[in-house]
mmCIF file of C-alpha atoms and ligand atoms in Angstrom:
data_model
loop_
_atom_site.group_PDB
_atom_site.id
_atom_site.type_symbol
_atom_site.label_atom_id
_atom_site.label_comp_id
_atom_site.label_asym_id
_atom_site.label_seq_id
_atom_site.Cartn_x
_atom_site.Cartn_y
_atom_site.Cartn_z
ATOM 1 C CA UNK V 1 14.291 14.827 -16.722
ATOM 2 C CA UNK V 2 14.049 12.176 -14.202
ATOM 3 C CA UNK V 3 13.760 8.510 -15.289
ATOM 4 C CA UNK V 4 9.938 7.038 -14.377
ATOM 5 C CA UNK V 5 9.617 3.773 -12.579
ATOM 6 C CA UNK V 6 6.617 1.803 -11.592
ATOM 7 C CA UNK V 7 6.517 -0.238 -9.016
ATOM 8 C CA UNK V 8 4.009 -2.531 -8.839
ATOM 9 C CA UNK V 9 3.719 -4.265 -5.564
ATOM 10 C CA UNK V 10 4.822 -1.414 -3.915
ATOM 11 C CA UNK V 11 2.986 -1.888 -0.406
ATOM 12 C CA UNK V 12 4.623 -5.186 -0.218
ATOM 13 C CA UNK V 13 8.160 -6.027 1.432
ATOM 14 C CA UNK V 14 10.686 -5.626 -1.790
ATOM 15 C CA UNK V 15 8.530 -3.157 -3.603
ATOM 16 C CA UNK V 16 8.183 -0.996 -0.345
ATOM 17 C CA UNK V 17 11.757 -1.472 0.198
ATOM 18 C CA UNK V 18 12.739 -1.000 -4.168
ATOM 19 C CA UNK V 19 10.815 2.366 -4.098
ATOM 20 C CA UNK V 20 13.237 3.989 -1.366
ATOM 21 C CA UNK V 21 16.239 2.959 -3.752
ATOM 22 C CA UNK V 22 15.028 3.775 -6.613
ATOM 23 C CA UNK V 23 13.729 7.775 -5.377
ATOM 24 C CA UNK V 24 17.931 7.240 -3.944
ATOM 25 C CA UNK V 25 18.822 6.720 -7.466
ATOM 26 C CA UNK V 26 16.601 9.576 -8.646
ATOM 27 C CA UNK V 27 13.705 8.179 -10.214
ATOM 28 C CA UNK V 28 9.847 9.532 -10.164
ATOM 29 C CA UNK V 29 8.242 6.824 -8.919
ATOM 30 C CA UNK V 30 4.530 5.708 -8.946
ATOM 31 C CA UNK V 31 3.695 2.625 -6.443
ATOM 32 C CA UNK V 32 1.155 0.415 -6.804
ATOM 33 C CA UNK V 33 -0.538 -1.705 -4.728
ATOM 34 C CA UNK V 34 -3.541 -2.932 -2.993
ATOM 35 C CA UNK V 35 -2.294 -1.497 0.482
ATOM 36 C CA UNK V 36 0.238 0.754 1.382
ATOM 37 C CA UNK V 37 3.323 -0.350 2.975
ATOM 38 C CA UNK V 38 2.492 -1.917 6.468
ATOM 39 C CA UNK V 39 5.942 -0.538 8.174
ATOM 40 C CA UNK V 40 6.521 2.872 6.602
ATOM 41 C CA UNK V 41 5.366 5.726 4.789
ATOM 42 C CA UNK V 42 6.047 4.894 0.514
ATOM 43 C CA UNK V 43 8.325 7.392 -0.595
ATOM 44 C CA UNK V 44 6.904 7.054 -4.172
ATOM 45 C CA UNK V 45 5.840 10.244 -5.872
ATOM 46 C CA UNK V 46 2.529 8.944 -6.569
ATOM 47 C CA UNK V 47 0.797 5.927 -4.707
ATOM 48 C CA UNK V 48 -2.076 4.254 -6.368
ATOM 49 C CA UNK V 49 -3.884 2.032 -4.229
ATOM 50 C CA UNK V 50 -6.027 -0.854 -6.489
ATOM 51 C CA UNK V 51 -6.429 -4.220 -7.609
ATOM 52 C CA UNK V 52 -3.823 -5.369 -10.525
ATOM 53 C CA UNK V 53 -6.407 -8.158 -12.209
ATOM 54 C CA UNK V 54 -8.765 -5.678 -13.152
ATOM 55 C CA UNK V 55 -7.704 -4.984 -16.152
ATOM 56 C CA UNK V 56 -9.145 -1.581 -16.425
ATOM 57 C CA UNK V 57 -7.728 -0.451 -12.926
ATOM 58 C CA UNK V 58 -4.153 -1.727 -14.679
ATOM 59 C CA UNK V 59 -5.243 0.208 -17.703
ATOM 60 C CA UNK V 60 -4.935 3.631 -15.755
ATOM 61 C CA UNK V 61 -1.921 3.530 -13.960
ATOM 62 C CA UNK V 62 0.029 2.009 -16.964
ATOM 63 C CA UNK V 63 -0.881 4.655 -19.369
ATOM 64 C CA UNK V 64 2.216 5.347 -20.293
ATOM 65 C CA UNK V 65 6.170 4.291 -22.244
ATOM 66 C CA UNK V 66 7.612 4.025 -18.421
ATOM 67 C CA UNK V 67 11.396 3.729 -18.893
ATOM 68 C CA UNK V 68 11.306 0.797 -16.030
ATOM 69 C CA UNK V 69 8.675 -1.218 -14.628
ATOM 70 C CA UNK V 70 9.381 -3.617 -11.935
ATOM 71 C CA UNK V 71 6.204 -5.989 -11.301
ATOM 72 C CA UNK V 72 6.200 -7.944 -8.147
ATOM 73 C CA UNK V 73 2.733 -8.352 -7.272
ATOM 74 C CA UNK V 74 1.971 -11.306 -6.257
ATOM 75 C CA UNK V 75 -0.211 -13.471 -3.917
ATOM 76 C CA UNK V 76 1.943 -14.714 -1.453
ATOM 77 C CA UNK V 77 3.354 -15.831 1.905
ATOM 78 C CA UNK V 78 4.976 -18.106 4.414
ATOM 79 C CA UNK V 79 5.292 -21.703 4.257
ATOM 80 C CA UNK V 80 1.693 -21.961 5.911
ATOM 81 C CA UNK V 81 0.180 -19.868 3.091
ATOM 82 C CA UNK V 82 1.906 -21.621 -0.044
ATOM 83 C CA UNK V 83 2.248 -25.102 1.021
ATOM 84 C CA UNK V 84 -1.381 -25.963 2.685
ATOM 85 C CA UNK V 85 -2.968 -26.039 -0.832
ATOM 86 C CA UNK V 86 -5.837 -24.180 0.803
ATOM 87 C CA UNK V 87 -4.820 -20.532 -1.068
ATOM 88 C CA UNK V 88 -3.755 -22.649 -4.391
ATOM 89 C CA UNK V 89 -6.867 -21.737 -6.879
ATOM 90 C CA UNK V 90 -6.134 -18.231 -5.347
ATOM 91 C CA UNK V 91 -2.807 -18.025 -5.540
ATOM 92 C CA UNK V 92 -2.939 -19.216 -9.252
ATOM 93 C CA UNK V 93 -5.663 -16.710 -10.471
ATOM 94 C CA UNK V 94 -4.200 -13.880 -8.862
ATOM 95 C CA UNK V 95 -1.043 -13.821 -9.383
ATOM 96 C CA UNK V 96 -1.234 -15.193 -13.429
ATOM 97 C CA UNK V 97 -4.718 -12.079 -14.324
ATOM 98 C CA UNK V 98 -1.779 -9.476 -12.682
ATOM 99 C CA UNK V 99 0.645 -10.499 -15.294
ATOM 100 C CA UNK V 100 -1.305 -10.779 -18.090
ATOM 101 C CA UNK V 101 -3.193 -7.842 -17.537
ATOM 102 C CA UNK V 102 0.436 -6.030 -17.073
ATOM 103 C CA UNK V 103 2.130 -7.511 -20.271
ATOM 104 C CA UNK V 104 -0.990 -6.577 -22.408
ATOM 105 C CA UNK V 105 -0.658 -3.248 -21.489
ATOM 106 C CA UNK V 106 3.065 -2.824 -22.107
ATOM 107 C CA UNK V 107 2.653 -4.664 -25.600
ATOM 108 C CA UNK V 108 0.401 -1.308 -26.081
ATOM 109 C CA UNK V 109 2.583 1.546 -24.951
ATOM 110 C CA UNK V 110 6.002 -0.071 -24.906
ATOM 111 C CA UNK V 111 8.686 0.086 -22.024
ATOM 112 C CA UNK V 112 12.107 0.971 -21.148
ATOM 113 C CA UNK V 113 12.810 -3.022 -19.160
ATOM 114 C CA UNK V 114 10.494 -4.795 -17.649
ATOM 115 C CA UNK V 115 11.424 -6.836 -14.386
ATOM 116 C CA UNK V 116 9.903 -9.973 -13.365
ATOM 117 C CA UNK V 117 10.374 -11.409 -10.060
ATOM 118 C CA UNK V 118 10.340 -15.046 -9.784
ATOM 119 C CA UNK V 119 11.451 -17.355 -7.355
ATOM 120 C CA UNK V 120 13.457 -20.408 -6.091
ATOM 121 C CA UNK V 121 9.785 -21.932 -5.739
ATOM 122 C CA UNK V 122 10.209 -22.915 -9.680
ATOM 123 C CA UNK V 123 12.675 -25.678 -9.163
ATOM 124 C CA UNK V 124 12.231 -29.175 -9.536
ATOM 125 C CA UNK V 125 11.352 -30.661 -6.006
ATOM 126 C CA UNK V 126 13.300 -34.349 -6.764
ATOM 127 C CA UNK V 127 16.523 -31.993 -7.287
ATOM 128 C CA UNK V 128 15.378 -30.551 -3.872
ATOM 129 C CA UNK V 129 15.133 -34.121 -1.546
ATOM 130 C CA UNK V 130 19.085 -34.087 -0.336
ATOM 131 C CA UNK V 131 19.259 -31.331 2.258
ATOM 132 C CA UNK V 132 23.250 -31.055 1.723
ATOM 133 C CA UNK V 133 23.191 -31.007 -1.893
ATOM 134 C CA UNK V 134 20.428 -29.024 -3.660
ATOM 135 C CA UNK V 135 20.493 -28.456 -7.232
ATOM 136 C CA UNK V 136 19.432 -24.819 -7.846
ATOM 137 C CA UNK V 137 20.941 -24.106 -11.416
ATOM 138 C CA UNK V 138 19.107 -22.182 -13.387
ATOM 139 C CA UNK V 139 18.905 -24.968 -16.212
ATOM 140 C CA UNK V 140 18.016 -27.476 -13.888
ATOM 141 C CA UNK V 141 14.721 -25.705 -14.239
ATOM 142 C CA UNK V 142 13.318 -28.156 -17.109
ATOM 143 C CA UNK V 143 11.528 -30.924 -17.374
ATOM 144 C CA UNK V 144 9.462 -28.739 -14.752
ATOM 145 C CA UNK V 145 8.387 -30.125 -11.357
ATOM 146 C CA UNK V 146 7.889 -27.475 -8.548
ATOM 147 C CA UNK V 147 7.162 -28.678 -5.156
ATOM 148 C CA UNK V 148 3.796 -26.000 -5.283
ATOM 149 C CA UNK V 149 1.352 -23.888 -7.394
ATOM 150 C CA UNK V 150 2.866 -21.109 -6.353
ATOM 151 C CA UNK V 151 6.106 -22.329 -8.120
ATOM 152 C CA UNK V 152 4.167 -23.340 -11.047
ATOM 153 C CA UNK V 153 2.178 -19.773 -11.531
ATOM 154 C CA UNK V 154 5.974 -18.500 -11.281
ATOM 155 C CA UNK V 155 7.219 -20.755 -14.046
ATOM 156 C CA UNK V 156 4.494 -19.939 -16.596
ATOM 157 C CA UNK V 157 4.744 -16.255 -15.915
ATOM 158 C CA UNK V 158 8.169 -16.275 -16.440
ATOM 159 C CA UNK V 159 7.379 -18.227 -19.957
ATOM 160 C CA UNK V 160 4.794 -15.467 -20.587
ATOM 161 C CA UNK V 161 7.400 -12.828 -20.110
ATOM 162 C CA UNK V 162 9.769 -14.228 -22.512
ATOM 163 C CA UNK V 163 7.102 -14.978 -24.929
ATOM 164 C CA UNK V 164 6.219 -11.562 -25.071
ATOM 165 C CA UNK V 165 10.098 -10.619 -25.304
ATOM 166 C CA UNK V 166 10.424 -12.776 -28.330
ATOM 167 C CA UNK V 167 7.103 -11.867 -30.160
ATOM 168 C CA UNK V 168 7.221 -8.573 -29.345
ATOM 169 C CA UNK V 169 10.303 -7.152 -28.639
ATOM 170 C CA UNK V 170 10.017 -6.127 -24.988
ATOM 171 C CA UNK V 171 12.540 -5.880 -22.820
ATOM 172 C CA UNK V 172 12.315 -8.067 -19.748
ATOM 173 C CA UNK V 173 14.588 -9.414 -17.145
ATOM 174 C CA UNK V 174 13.699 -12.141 -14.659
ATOM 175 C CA UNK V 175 15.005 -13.065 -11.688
ATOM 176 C CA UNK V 176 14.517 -16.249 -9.304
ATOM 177 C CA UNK V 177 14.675 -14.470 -5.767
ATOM 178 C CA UNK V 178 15.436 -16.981 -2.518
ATOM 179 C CA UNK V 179 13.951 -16.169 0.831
ATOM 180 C CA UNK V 180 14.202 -12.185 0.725
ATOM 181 C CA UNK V 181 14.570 -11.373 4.612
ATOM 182 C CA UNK V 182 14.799 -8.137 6.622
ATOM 183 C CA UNK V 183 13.585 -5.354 8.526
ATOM 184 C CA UNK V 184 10.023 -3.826 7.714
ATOM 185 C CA UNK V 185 8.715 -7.574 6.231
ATOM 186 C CA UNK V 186 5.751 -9.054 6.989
ATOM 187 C CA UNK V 187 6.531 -10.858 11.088
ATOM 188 C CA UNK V 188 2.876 -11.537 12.210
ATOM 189 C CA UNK V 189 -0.285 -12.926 10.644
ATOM 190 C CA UNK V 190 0.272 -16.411 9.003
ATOM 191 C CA UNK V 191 1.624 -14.688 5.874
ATOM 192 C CA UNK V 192 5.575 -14.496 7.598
ATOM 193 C CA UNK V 193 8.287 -16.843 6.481
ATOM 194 C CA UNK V 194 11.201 -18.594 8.738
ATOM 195 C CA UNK V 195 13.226 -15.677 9.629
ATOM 196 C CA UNK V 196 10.758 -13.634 10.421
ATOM 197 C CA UNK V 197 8.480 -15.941 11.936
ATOM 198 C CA UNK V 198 11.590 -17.487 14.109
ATOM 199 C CA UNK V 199 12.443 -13.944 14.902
ATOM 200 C CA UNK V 200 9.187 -13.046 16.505
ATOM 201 C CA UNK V 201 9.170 -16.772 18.260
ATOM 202 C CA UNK V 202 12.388 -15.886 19.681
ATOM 203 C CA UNK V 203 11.578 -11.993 20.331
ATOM 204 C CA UNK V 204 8.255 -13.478 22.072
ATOM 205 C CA UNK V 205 9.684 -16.197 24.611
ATOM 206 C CA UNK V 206 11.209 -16.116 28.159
ATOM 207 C CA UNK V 207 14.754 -17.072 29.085
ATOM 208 C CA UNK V 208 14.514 -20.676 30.105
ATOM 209 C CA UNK V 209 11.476 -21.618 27.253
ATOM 210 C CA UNK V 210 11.450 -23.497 23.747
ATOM 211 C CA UNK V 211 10.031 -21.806 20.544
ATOM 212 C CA UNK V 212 8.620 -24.545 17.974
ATOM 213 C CA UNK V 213 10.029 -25.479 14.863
ATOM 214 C CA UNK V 214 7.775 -26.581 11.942
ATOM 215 C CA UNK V 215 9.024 -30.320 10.960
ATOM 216 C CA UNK V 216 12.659 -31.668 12.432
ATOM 217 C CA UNK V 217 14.739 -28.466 11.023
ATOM 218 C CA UNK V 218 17.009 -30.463 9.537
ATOM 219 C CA UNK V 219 15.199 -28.706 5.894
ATOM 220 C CA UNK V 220 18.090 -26.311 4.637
ATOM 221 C CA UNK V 221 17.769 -22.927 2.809
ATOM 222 C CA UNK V 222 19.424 -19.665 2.102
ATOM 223 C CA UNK V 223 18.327 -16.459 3.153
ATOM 224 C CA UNK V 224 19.217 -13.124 0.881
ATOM 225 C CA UNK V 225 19.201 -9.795 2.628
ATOM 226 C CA UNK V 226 16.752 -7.121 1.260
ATOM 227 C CA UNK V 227 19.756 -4.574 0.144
ATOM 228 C CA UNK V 228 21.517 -7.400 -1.582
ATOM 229 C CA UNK V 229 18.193 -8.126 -3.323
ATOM 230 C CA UNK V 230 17.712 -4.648 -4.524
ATOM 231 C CA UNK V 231 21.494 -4.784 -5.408
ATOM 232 C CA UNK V 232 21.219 -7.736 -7.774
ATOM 233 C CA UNK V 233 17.999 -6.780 -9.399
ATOM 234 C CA UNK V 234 19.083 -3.046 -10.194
ATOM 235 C CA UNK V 235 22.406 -4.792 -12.027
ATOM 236 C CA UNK V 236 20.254 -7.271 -13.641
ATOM 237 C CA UNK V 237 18.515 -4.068 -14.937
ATOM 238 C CA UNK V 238 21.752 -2.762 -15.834
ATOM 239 C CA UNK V 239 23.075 -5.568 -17.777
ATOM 240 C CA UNK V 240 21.889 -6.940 -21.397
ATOM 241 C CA UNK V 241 21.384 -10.237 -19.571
ATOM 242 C CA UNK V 242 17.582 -10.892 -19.483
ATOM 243 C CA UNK V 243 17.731 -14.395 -17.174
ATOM 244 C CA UNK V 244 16.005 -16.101 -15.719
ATOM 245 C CA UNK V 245 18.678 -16.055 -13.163
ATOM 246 C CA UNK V 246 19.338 -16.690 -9.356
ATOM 247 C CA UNK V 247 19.168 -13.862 -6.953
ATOM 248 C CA UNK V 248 19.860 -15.358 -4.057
ATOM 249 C CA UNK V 249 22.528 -16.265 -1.307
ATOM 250 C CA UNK V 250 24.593 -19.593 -1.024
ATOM 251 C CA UNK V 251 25.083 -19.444 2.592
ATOM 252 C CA UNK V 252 23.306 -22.460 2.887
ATOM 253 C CA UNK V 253 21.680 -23.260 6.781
ATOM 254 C CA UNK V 254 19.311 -25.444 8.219
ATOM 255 C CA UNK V 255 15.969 -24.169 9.800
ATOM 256 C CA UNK V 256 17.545 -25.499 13.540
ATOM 257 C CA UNK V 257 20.838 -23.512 12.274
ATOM 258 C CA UNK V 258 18.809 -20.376 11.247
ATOM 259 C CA UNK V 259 16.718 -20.738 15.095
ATOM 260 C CA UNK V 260 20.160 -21.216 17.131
ATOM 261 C CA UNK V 261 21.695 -17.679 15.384
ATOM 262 C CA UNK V 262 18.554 -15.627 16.291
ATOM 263 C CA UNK V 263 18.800 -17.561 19.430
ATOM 264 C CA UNK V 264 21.905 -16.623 19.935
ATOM 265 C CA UNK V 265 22.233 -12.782 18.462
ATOM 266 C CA UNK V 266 18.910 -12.615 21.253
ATOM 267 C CA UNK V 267 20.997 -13.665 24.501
ATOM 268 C CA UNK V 268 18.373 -15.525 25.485
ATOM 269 C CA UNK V 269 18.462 -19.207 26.736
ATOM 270 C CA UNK V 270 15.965 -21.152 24.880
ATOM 271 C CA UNK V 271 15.780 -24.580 23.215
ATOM 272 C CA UNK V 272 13.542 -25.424 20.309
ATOM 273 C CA UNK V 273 10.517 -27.984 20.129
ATOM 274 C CA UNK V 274 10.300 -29.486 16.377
ATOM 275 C CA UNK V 275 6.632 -29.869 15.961
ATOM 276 C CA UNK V 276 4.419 -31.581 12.929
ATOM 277 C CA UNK V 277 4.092 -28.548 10.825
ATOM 278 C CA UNK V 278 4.772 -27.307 6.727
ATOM 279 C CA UNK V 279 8.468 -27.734 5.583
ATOM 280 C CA UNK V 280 8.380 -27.287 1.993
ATOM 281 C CA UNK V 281 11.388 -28.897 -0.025
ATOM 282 C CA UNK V 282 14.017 -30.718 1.994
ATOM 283 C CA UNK V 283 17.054 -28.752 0.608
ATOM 284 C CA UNK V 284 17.305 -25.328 -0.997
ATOM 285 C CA UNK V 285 20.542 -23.348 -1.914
ATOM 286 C CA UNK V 286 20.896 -20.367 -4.275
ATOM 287 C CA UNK V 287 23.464 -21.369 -7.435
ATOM 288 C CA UNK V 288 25.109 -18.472 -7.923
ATOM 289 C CA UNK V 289 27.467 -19.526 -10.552
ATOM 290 C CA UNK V 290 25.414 -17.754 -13.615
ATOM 291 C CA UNK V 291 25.175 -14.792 -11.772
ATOM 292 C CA UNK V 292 28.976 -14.433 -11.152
ATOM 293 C CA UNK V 293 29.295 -15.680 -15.105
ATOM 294 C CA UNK V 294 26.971 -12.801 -16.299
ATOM 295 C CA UNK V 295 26.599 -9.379 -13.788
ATOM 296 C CA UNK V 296 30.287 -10.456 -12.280
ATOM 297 C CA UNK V 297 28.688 -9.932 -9.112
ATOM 298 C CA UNK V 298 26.753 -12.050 -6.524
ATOM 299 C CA UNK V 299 25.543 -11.582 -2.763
ATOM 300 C CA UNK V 300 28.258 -12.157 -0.592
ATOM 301 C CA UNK V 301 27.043 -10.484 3.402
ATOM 302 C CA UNK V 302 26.851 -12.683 5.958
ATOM 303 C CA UNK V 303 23.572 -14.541 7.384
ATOM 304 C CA UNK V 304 24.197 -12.884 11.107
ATOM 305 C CA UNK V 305 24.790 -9.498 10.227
ATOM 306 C CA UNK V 306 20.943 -9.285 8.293
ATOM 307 C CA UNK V 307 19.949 -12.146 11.394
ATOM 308 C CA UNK V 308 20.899 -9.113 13.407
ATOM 309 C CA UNK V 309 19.370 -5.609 12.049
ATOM 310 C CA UNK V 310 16.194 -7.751 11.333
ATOM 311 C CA UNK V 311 15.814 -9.511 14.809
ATOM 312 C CA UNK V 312 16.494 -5.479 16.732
ATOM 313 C CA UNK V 313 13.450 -4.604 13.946
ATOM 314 C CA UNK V 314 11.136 -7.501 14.995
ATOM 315 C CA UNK V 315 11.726 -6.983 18.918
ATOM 316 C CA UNK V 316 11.153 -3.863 18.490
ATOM 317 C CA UNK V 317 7.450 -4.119 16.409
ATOM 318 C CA UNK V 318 6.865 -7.018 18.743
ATOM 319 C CA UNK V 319 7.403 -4.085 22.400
ATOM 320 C CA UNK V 320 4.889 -2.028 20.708
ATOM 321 C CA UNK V 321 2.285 -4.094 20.359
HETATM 322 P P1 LIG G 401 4.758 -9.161 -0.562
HETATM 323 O O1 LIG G 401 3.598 -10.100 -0.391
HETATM 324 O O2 LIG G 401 5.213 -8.389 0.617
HETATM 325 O O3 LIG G 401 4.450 -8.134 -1.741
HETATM 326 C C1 LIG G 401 3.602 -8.435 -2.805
HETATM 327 C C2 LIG G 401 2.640 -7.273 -2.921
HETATM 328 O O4 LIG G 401 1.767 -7.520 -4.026
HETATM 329 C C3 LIG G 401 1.745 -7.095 -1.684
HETATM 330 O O5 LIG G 401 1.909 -5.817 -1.117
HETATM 331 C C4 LIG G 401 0.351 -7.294 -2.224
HETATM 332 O O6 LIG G 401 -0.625 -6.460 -1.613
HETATM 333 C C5 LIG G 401 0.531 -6.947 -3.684
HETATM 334 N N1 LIG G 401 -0.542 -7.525 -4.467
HETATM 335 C C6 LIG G 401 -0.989 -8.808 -4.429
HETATM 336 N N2 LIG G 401 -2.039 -8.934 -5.232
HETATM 337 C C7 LIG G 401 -2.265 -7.718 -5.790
HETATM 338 C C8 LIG G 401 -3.239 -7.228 -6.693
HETATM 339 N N3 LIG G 401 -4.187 -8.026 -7.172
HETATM 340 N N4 LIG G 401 -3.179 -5.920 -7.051
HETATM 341 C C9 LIG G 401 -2.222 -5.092 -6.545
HETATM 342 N N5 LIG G 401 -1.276 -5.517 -5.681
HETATM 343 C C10 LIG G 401 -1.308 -6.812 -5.313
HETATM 344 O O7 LIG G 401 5.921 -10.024 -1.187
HETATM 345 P P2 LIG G 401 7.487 -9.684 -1.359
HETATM 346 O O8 LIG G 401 8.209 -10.504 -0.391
HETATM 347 O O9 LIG G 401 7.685 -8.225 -1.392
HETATM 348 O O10 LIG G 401 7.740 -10.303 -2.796
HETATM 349 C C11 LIG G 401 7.719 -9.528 -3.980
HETATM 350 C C12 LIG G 401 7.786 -10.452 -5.187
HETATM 351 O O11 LIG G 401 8.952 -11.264 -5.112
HETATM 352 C C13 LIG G 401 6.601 -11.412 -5.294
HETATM 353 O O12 LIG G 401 6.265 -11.552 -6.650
HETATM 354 C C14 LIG G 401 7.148 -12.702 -4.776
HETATM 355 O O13 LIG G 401 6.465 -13.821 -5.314
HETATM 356 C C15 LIG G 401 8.589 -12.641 -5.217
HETATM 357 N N6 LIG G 401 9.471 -13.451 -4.371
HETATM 358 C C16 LIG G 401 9.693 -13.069 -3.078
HETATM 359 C C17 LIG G 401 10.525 -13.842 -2.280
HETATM 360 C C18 LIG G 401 10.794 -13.463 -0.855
HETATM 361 O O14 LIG G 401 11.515 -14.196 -0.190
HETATM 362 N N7 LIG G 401 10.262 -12.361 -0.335
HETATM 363 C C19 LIG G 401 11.099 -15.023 -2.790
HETATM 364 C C20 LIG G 401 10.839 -15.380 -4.103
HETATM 365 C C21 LIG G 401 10.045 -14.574 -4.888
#
């Protein structure tokens, strides 16, 4: 008999994109999510469309001992969604009722593993000020001091999680993603984040233009392709490790870097225009020594070749418009 997975957050980017691997790997899958996925049609066997904190909605699509869950519902976005502080009451409630509601209900039935995603958002932001030098280790996490609420929600879930690991016995794994990128994410809307949203700026303008830059670029960050993602969390699952640990790329570039490669994989002759805007932390690197220490694996493609497959997606969303 097939293994059974649920996916919740399966409209989203990674859950849209987990669900296809996971049906690969021969799973029965049931997605859930308050939309379906913007960019495809959800491969899952069953898609339940429905709102996470409501705890009796939660209540009937985990009913079950599922032999995997992966939760990644979460309110989120871009730069201009996190780092306002307009969302961060929302982001907050939302995100902390899902896991709650989710952990209650697998403290009743039981589960196979449990995956948490959490994020590079948790780290401390004074380890974050040198844009060369970022400390991203996974114990750097403590004493806590995340540049956001969003990082904050993140850090207390992933507490909750292990909480319920060690007073109940379930099985979780947790990983800190950084900057998931490629084809069939979110590109348009206020909700993007810099490759995407540099992707469509650059898909968007004429030869001989500039495309703007929030703050002077000079932030830095890694970006992790989506198969590499789905990689490192299915050997997390895999592996009696339970984290928290970096999933994440060290190819470490600056925002003006990241602009002159889709620039450049575009053909196009533009310049940018670095205008007042939100930046976020000034450095950002994923630490992928405990990783390498524990799964004996870590990401290793190249920036340019995901740059590439997700720029060709974005041009062509952005011709049929
Ligand atoms: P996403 O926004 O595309 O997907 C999240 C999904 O959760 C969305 O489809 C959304 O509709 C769903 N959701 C939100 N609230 C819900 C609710 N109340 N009930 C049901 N569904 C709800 O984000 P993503 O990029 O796919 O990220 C997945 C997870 O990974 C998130 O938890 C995110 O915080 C985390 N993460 C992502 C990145 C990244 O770079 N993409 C980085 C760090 C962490």
């Amino acid at each position: 008999m097939s293994k059974r997975a649920l996916v919740c957050g399966a409209g989203g980017f990674i859950g849209a994109h987990l669900v296809k691997r996971l049906k690969q790997e021969g799973y029965w899958v049931r997605g859930v999510d308050l939309k379906f996925p913007e960019y495809c049609n959800s491969v899952a066997n069953e898609f339940v469309i429905g709102d996470l904190r409501n705890p009796l909605f939660c209540s009937d699509v985990l009913n079950e001992k599922f032999d995997c869950i992966y939760q990644l519902a979460a309110d989120m976005g871009g730069a201009g969604y996190i780092f306002t502080g307009d969302n961060d009451a929302d982001l907050m409630t939302n995100s902390a009722l899902i896991n709650l509601n989710i952990l209650s209900l697998v403290k009743q039935f039981g589960v196979g593993k449990i995956f948490y995603s959490s994020s590079a958002c948790i780290y401390p932001e004074h380890n974050q000020l040198d844009p060369a030098n970022p400390n991203c280790e996974e114990s750097s996490a403590y004493p806590a001091n995340p540049d956001s609420e969003y990082g904050w929600e993140k850090l207390f879930s992933e507490r909750l999680y292990l909480s319920y690991a060690k007073n109940f016995g379930i099985n979780v794994r947790i990983a800190r993603f950084h900057n998931v990128f490629g084809p069939e994410g979110t590109w348009t809307g206020g909700k993007e984040k810099a490759p995407a949203a540099i992707c469509r700026k650059v898909a968007q303008a004429n030869s001989g233009s500039s495309i703007e830059i929030w703050g002077d670029g000079l932030q830095t960050r890694s970006f992790l392709y989506i198969d590499e993602c789905l990689e490192g969390i299915q050997r997390l699952m895999d592996n009696d490790f339970a984290g928290p640990v970096n999933i994440g790329s060290d190819e470490m570039v600056s925002i003006n870097e990241l602009a002159e490669l889709v620039i450049s994989i575009s053909g196009k002759a533009l310049t940018l225009n670095n205008i007042p805007g939100p930046m976020g932390v000034r450095g950002r690197n994923s630490d992928n020594r405990l990783i390498k220490e524990k799964l004996k694996w870590a990401p290793s493609s190249m920036l340019a070749d995901g740059m590439t497959q997700t720029y060709k997606w974005i041009e062509a969303q952005n011709q049929k418009k």
